[in-house]
């Protein structure tokens, strides 16, 4: 019984910790992923608003209720991006590939034409095992499509999520190990109470057995000397 209670104590305590860890890690992971997606969207918005190029002057950060990354020309230079401007009529497609090395101008034109026919003005496209987020904007007789290499940014995000999950699992293992080692000490009052209960029952049994034995012996002696009667049978 004690071992069963100990096992239930360990299981319930571990489940309680899991219920605490899951919302914390899940919340942190969701916030990290959400902020990364907002950062990608913010960079693409700045690019399409400047015809797919890095702003020449001061970067205007859009006000938002939730704080978002503050961009400058220096901070934007860390991103790998390229853009294509497609005129509405017949005309050459203008390419800006100054901030990318792995995609040629020809491939940029193909990617731009590829996403030009999509219904969604924003999404993702896979090119040579690399995910590029894109955003399309139409204005002034032309369509500007900006592409952003989000692999490095999302890799950092997934690394944070992975570390959070790993730390959660390690914490759970350590907590469960400590709980197993010290669970007997935690339930010691219950063990002592059960021992006292068993001792009381044993002592009470011995105390009751002695007078019952005397009464039984006296009744048998009475029946031997005087014979069985209604009183001795009742006793």
GROMACS .gro file of N, CA and C in nm, residues 131-225:
model
  285
  131UNK      N    1   1.451   2.882  -4.795
  131UNK     CA    2   1.318   2.941  -4.794
  131UNK      C    3   1.331   3.093  -4.802
  132UNK      N    4   1.265   3.149  -4.900
  132UNK     CA    5   1.262   3.295  -4.917
  132UNK      C    6   1.119   3.344  -4.894
  133UNK      N    7   1.106   3.438  -4.804
  133UNK     CA    8   0.976   3.504  -4.787
  133UNK      C    9   0.966   3.616  -4.888
  134UNK      N   10   0.848   3.634  -4.944
  134UNK     CA   11   0.830   3.738  -5.045
  134UNK      C   12   0.706   3.821  -5.013
  135UNK      N   13   0.707   3.940  -5.066
  135UNK     CA   14   0.592   4.029  -5.055
  135UNK      C   15   0.579   4.108  -5.184
  136UNK      N   16   0.457   4.119  -5.231
  136UNK     CA   17   0.431   4.183  -5.359
  136UNK      C   18   0.345   4.308  -5.337
  137UNK      N   19   0.381   4.414  -5.408
  137UNK     CA   20   0.307   4.539  -5.399
  137UNK      C   21   0.295   4.602  -5.538
  138UNK      N   22   0.175   4.645  -5.569
  138UNK     CA   23   0.151   4.706  -5.700
  138UNK      C   24   0.126   4.855  -5.682
  139UNK      N   25   0.189   4.933  -5.768
  139UNK     CA   26   0.169   5.077  -5.763
  139UNK      C   27   0.249   5.148  -5.870
  140UNK      N   28   0.196   5.260  -5.921
  140UNK     CA   29   0.262   5.343  -6.020
  140UNK      C   30   0.299   5.266  -6.146
  141UNK      N   31   0.206   5.183  -6.194
  141UNK     CA   32   0.227   5.112  -6.319
  141UNK      C   33   0.328   5.001  -6.313
  142UNK      N   34   0.359   4.953  -6.196
  142UNK     CA   35   0.457   4.845  -6.183
  142UNK      C   36   0.429   4.763  -6.057
  143UNK      N   37   0.485   4.645  -6.054
  143UNK     CA   38   0.471   4.556  -5.939
  143UNK      C   39   0.609   4.528  -5.882
  144UNK      N   40   0.624   4.556  -5.753
  144UNK     CA   41   0.751   4.532  -5.685
  144UNK      C   42   0.739   4.407  -5.599
  145UNK      N   43   0.832   4.318  -5.617
  145UNK     CA   44   0.835   4.193  -5.539
  145UNK      C   45   0.968   4.187  -5.466
  146UNK      N   46   0.963   4.182  -5.336
  146UNK     CA   47   1.084   4.173  -5.254
  146UNK      C   48   1.095   4.032  -5.196
  147UNK      N   49   1.214   3.977  -5.197
  147UNK     CA   50   1.242   3.844  -5.143
  147UNK      C   51   1.342   3.858  -5.029
  148UNK      N   52   1.318   3.785  -4.922
  148UNK     CA   53   1.406   3.789  -4.805
  148UNK      C   54   1.443   3.648  -4.764
  149UNK      N   55   1.572   3.623  -4.750
  149UNK     CA   56   1.620   3.493  -4.702
  149UNK      C   57   1.592   3.485  -4.552
  150UNK      N   58   1.494   3.403  -4.518
  150UNK     CA   59   1.454   3.392  -4.378
  150UNK      C   60   1.515   3.271  -4.307
  151UNK      N   61   1.603   3.199  -4.376
  151UNK     CA   62   1.657   3.076  -4.319
  151UNK      C   63   1.740   3.103  -4.194
  152UNK      N   64   1.827   3.205  -4.198
  152UNK     CA   65   1.910   3.233  -4.080
  152UNK      C   66   1.826   3.282  -3.964
  153UNK      N   67   1.731   3.370  -3.993
  153UNK     CA   68   1.646   3.424  -3.887
  153UNK      C   69   1.561   3.314  -3.823
  154UNK      N   70   1.500   3.230  -3.905
  154UNK     CA   71   1.417   3.123  -3.850
  154UNK      C   72   1.501   3.015  -3.785
  155UNK      N   73   1.626   2.998  -3.832
  155UNK     CA   74   1.715   2.901  -3.767
  155UNK      C   75   1.742   2.941  -3.623
  156UNK      N   76   1.761   3.071  -3.599
  156UNK     CA   77   1.780   3.119  -3.462
  156UNK      C   78   1.653   3.096  -3.379
  157UNK      N   79   1.540   3.117  -3.443
  157UNK     CA   80   1.413   3.097  -3.372
  157UNK      C   81   1.395   2.951  -3.332
  158UNK      N   82   1.418   2.860  -3.428
  158UNK     CA   83   1.404   2.718  -3.397
  158UNK      C   84   1.509   2.673  -3.296
  159UNK      N   85   1.625   2.735  -3.298
  159UNK     CA   86   1.728   2.700  -3.198
  159UNK      C   87   1.682   2.738  -3.059
  160UNK      N   88   1.620   2.856  -3.045
  160UNK     CA   89   1.567   2.899  -2.915
  160UNK      C   90   1.457   2.804  -2.869
  161UNK      N   91   1.369   2.767  -2.962
  161UNK     CA   92   1.260   2.674  -2.926
  161UNK      C   93   1.317   2.539  -2.885
  162UNK      N   94   1.418   2.491  -2.958
  162UNK     CA   95   1.479   2.362  -2.926
  162UNK      C   96   1.545   2.366  -2.788
  163UNK      N   97   1.618   2.474  -2.761
  163UNK     CA   98   1.683   2.487  -2.630
  163UNK      C   99   1.579   2.491  -2.519
  164UNK      N  100   1.468   2.563  -2.543
  164UNK     CA  101   1.362   2.568  -2.443
  164UNK      C  102   1.303   2.431  -2.415
  165UNK      N  103   1.277   2.355  -2.521
  165UNK     CA  104   1.225   2.219  -2.503
  165UNK      C  105   1.326   2.130  -2.431
  166UNK      N  106   1.453   2.143  -2.469
  166UNK     CA  107   1.557   2.061  -2.407
  166UNK      C  108   1.569   2.092  -2.258
  167UNK      N  109   1.569   2.221  -2.225
  167UNK     CA  110   1.577   2.259  -2.084
  167UNK      C  111   1.454   2.211  -2.006
  168UNK      N  112   1.337   2.214  -2.072
  168UNK     CA  113   1.216   2.164  -2.006
  168UNK      C  114   1.225   2.015  -1.975
  169UNK      N  115   1.276   1.938  -2.073
  169UNK     CA  116   1.289   1.794  -2.051
  169UNK      C  117   1.392   1.764  -1.943
  170UNK      N  118   1.506   1.835  -1.947
  170UNK     CA  119   1.609   1.815  -1.846
  170UNK      C  120   1.556   1.849  -1.707
  171UNK      N  121   1.484   1.960  -1.697
  171UNK     CA  122   1.427   2.000  -1.568
  171UNK      C  123   1.329   1.894  -1.517
  172UNK      N  124   1.250   1.840  -1.609
  172UNK     CA  125   1.153   1.738  -1.570
  172UNK      C  126   1.223   1.611  -1.521
  173UNK      N  127   1.331   1.571  -1.590
  173UNK     CA  128   1.405   1.451  -1.548
  173UNK      C  129   1.471   1.472  -1.412
  174UNK      N  130   1.533   1.588  -1.393
  174UNK     CA  131   1.598   1.617  -1.264
  174UNK      C  132   1.495   1.621  -1.152
  175UNK      N  133   1.382   1.687  -1.177
  175UNK     CA  134   1.277   1.697  -1.075
  175UNK      C  135   1.224   1.559  -1.038
  176UNK      N  136   1.199   1.476  -1.140
  176UNK     CA  137   1.146   1.342  -1.113
  176UNK      C  138   1.247   1.258  -1.037
  177UNK      N  139   1.376   1.270  -1.072
  177UNK     CA  140   1.481   1.195  -1.000
  177UNK      C  141   1.488   1.236  -0.854
  178UNK      N  142   1.488   1.366  -0.829
  178UNK     CA  143   1.491   1.415  -0.691
  178UNK      C  144   1.365   1.371  -0.616
  179UNK      N  145   1.252   1.373  -0.685
  179UNK     CA  146   1.127   1.332  -0.623
  179UNK      C  147   1.130   1.185  -0.583
  180UNK      N  148   1.188   1.102  -0.669
  180UNK     CA  149   1.198   0.959  -0.637
  180UNK      C  150   1.289   0.937  -0.517
  181UNK      N  151   1.399   1.012  -0.513
  181UNK     CA  152   1.496   0.994  -0.403
  181UNK      C  153   1.440   1.041  -0.269
  182UNK      N  154   1.360   1.146  -0.269
  182UNK     CA  155   1.312   1.203  -0.144
  182UNK      C  156   1.163   1.179  -0.119
  183UNK      N  157   1.100   1.097  -0.203
  183UNK     CA  158   0.957   1.074  -0.186
  183UNK      C  159   0.927   0.998  -0.057
  184UNK      N  160   1.014   0.905  -0.019
  184UNK     CA  161   0.990   0.830   0.105
  184UNK      C  162   0.995   0.923   0.226
  185UNK      N  163   1.086   1.020   0.222
  185UNK     CA  164   1.091   1.115   0.332
  185UNK      C  165   0.967   1.204   0.334
  186UNK      N  166   0.914   1.234   0.217
  186UNK     CA  167   0.796   1.320   0.211
  186UNK      C  168   0.672   1.251   0.266
  187UNK      N  169   0.663   1.119   0.246
  187UNK     CA  170   0.545   1.048   0.294
  187UNK      C  171   0.574   0.974   0.425
  188UNK      N  172   0.685   1.010   0.494
  188UNK     CA  173   0.719   0.944   0.619
  188UNK      C  174   0.608   0.957   0.723
  189UNK      N  175   0.542   1.072   0.740
  189UNK     CA  176   0.432   1.079   0.838
  189UNK      C  177   0.321   0.978   0.810
  190UNK      N  178   0.292   0.953   0.682
  190UNK     CA  179   0.188   0.855   0.649
  190UNK      C  180   0.235   0.714   0.684
  191UNK      N  181   0.364   0.686   0.657
  191UNK     CA  182   0.418   0.554   0.692
  191UNK      C  183   0.413   0.532   0.842
  192UNK      N  184   0.453   0.633   0.921
  192UNK     CA  185   0.449   0.621   1.066
  192UNK      C  186   0.307   0.605   1.117
  193UNK      N  187   0.212   0.677   1.056
  193UNK     CA  188   0.073   0.664   1.097
  193UNK      C  189   0.020   0.524   1.070
  194UNK      N  190   0.059   0.466   0.957
  194UNK     CA  191   0.014   0.329   0.928
  194UNK      C  192   0.076   0.229   1.024
  195UNK      N  193   0.204   0.249   1.059
  195UNK     CA  194   0.268   0.159   1.156
  195UNK      C  195   0.200   0.168   1.292
  196UNK      N  196   0.167   0.291   1.334
  196UNK     CA  197   0.098   0.306   1.463
  196UNK      C  198  -0.040   0.243   1.460
  197UNK      N  199  -0.108   0.250   1.344
  197UNK     CA  200  -0.239   0.189   1.332
  197UNK      C  201  -0.228   0.036   1.344
  198UNK      N  202  -0.128  -0.022   1.273
  198UNK     CA  203  -0.109  -0.168   1.281
  198UNK      C  204  -0.073  -0.210   1.423
  199UNK      N  205   0.013  -0.132   1.490
  199UNK     CA  206   0.051  -0.164   1.627
  199UNK      C  207  -0.068  -0.157   1.722
  200UNK      N  208  -0.154  -0.056   1.702
  200UNK     CA  209  -0.272  -0.044   1.786
  200UNK      C  210  -0.365  -0.163   1.766
  201UNK      N  211  -0.385  -0.205   1.640
  201UNK     CA  212  -0.473  -0.318   1.615
  201UNK      C  213  -0.418  -0.446   1.677
  202UNK      N  214  -0.285  -0.465   1.667
  202UNK     CA  215  -0.223  -0.584   1.727
  202UNK      C  216  -0.238  -0.584   1.878
  203UNK      N  217  -0.208  -0.470   1.941
  203UNK     CA  218  -0.219  -0.462   2.088
  203UNK      C  219  -0.364  -0.479   2.133
  204UNK      N  220  -0.456  -0.417   2.058
  204UNK     CA  221  -0.597  -0.430   2.096
  204UNK      C  222  -0.643  -0.575   2.083
  205UNK      N  223  -0.593  -0.645   1.982
  205UNK     CA  224  -0.629  -0.785   1.966
  205UNK      C  225  -0.581  -0.869   2.083
  206UNK      N  226  -0.455  -0.843   2.127
  206UNK     CA  227  -0.403  -0.917   2.242
  206UNK      C  228  -0.481  -0.883   2.369
  207UNK      N  229  -0.513  -0.756   2.387
  207UNK     CA  230  -0.586  -0.716   2.508
  207UNK      C  231  -0.725  -0.775   2.513
  208UNK      N  232  -0.790  -0.791   2.399
  208UNK     CA  233  -0.924  -0.848   2.396
  208UNK      C  234  -0.922  -1.000   2.405
  209UNK      N  235  -0.813  -1.061   2.357
  209UNK     CA  236  -0.808  -1.207   2.355
  209UNK      C  237  -0.802  -1.265   2.496
  210UNK      N  238  -0.733  -1.199   2.589
  210UNK     CA  239  -0.717  -1.253   2.726
  210UNK      C  240  -0.850  -1.264   2.801
  211UNK      N  241  -0.931  -1.161   2.816
  211UNK     CA  242  -1.059  -1.177   2.887
  211UNK      C  243  -1.155  -1.271   2.816
  212UNK      N  244  -1.151  -1.274   2.683
  212UNK     CA  245  -1.238  -1.367   2.612
  212UNK      C  246  -1.201  -1.512   2.642
  213UNK      N  247  -1.070  -1.536   2.652
  213UNK     CA  248  -1.025  -1.672   2.684
  213UNK      C  249  -1.068  -1.711   2.824
  214UNK      N  250  -1.059  -1.618   2.920
  214UNK     CA  251  -1.100  -1.646   3.059
  214UNK      C  252  -1.250  -1.676   3.065
  215UNK      N  253  -1.328  -1.596   2.993
  215UNK     CA  254  -1.473  -1.617   2.995
  215UNK      C  255  -1.508  -1.752   2.934
  216UNK      N  256  -1.438  -1.787   2.824
  216UNK     CA  257  -1.466  -1.916   2.760
  216UNK      C  258  -1.429  -2.032   2.852
  217UNK      N  259  -1.315  -2.020   2.921
  217UNK     CA  260  -1.273  -2.129   3.012
  217UNK      C  261  -1.369  -2.142   3.129
  218UNK      N  262  -1.413  -2.032   3.187
  218UNK     CA  263  -1.506  -2.038   3.300
  218UNK      C  264  -1.640  -2.097   3.257
  219UNK      N  265  -1.683  -2.061   3.137
  219UNK     CA  266  -1.812  -2.114   3.090
  219UNK      C  267  -1.803  -2.265   3.069
  220UNK      N  268  -1.692  -2.312   3.009
  220UNK     CA  269  -1.676  -2.456   2.990
  220UNK      C  270  -1.670  -2.530   3.124
  221UNK      N  271  -1.602  -2.471   3.223
  221UNK     CA  272  -1.594  -2.533   3.355
  221UNK      C  273  -1.732  -2.540   3.420
  222UNK      N  274  -1.812  -2.434   3.402
  222UNK     CA  275  -1.945  -2.432   3.458
  222UNK      C  276  -2.031  -2.541   3.396
  223UNK      N  277  -2.012  -2.562   3.264
  223UNK     CA  278  -2.090  -2.666   3.197
  223UNK      C  279  -2.048  -2.805   3.241
  224UNK      N  280  -1.917  -2.821   3.272
  224UNK     CA  281  -1.869  -2.952   3.317
  224UNK      C  282  -1.920  -2.988   3.456
  225UNK      N  283  -1.931  -2.888   3.539
  225UNK     CA  284  -1.973  -2.914   3.678
  225UNK      C  285  -2.124  -2.913   3.694
   0.00000   0.00000   0.00000
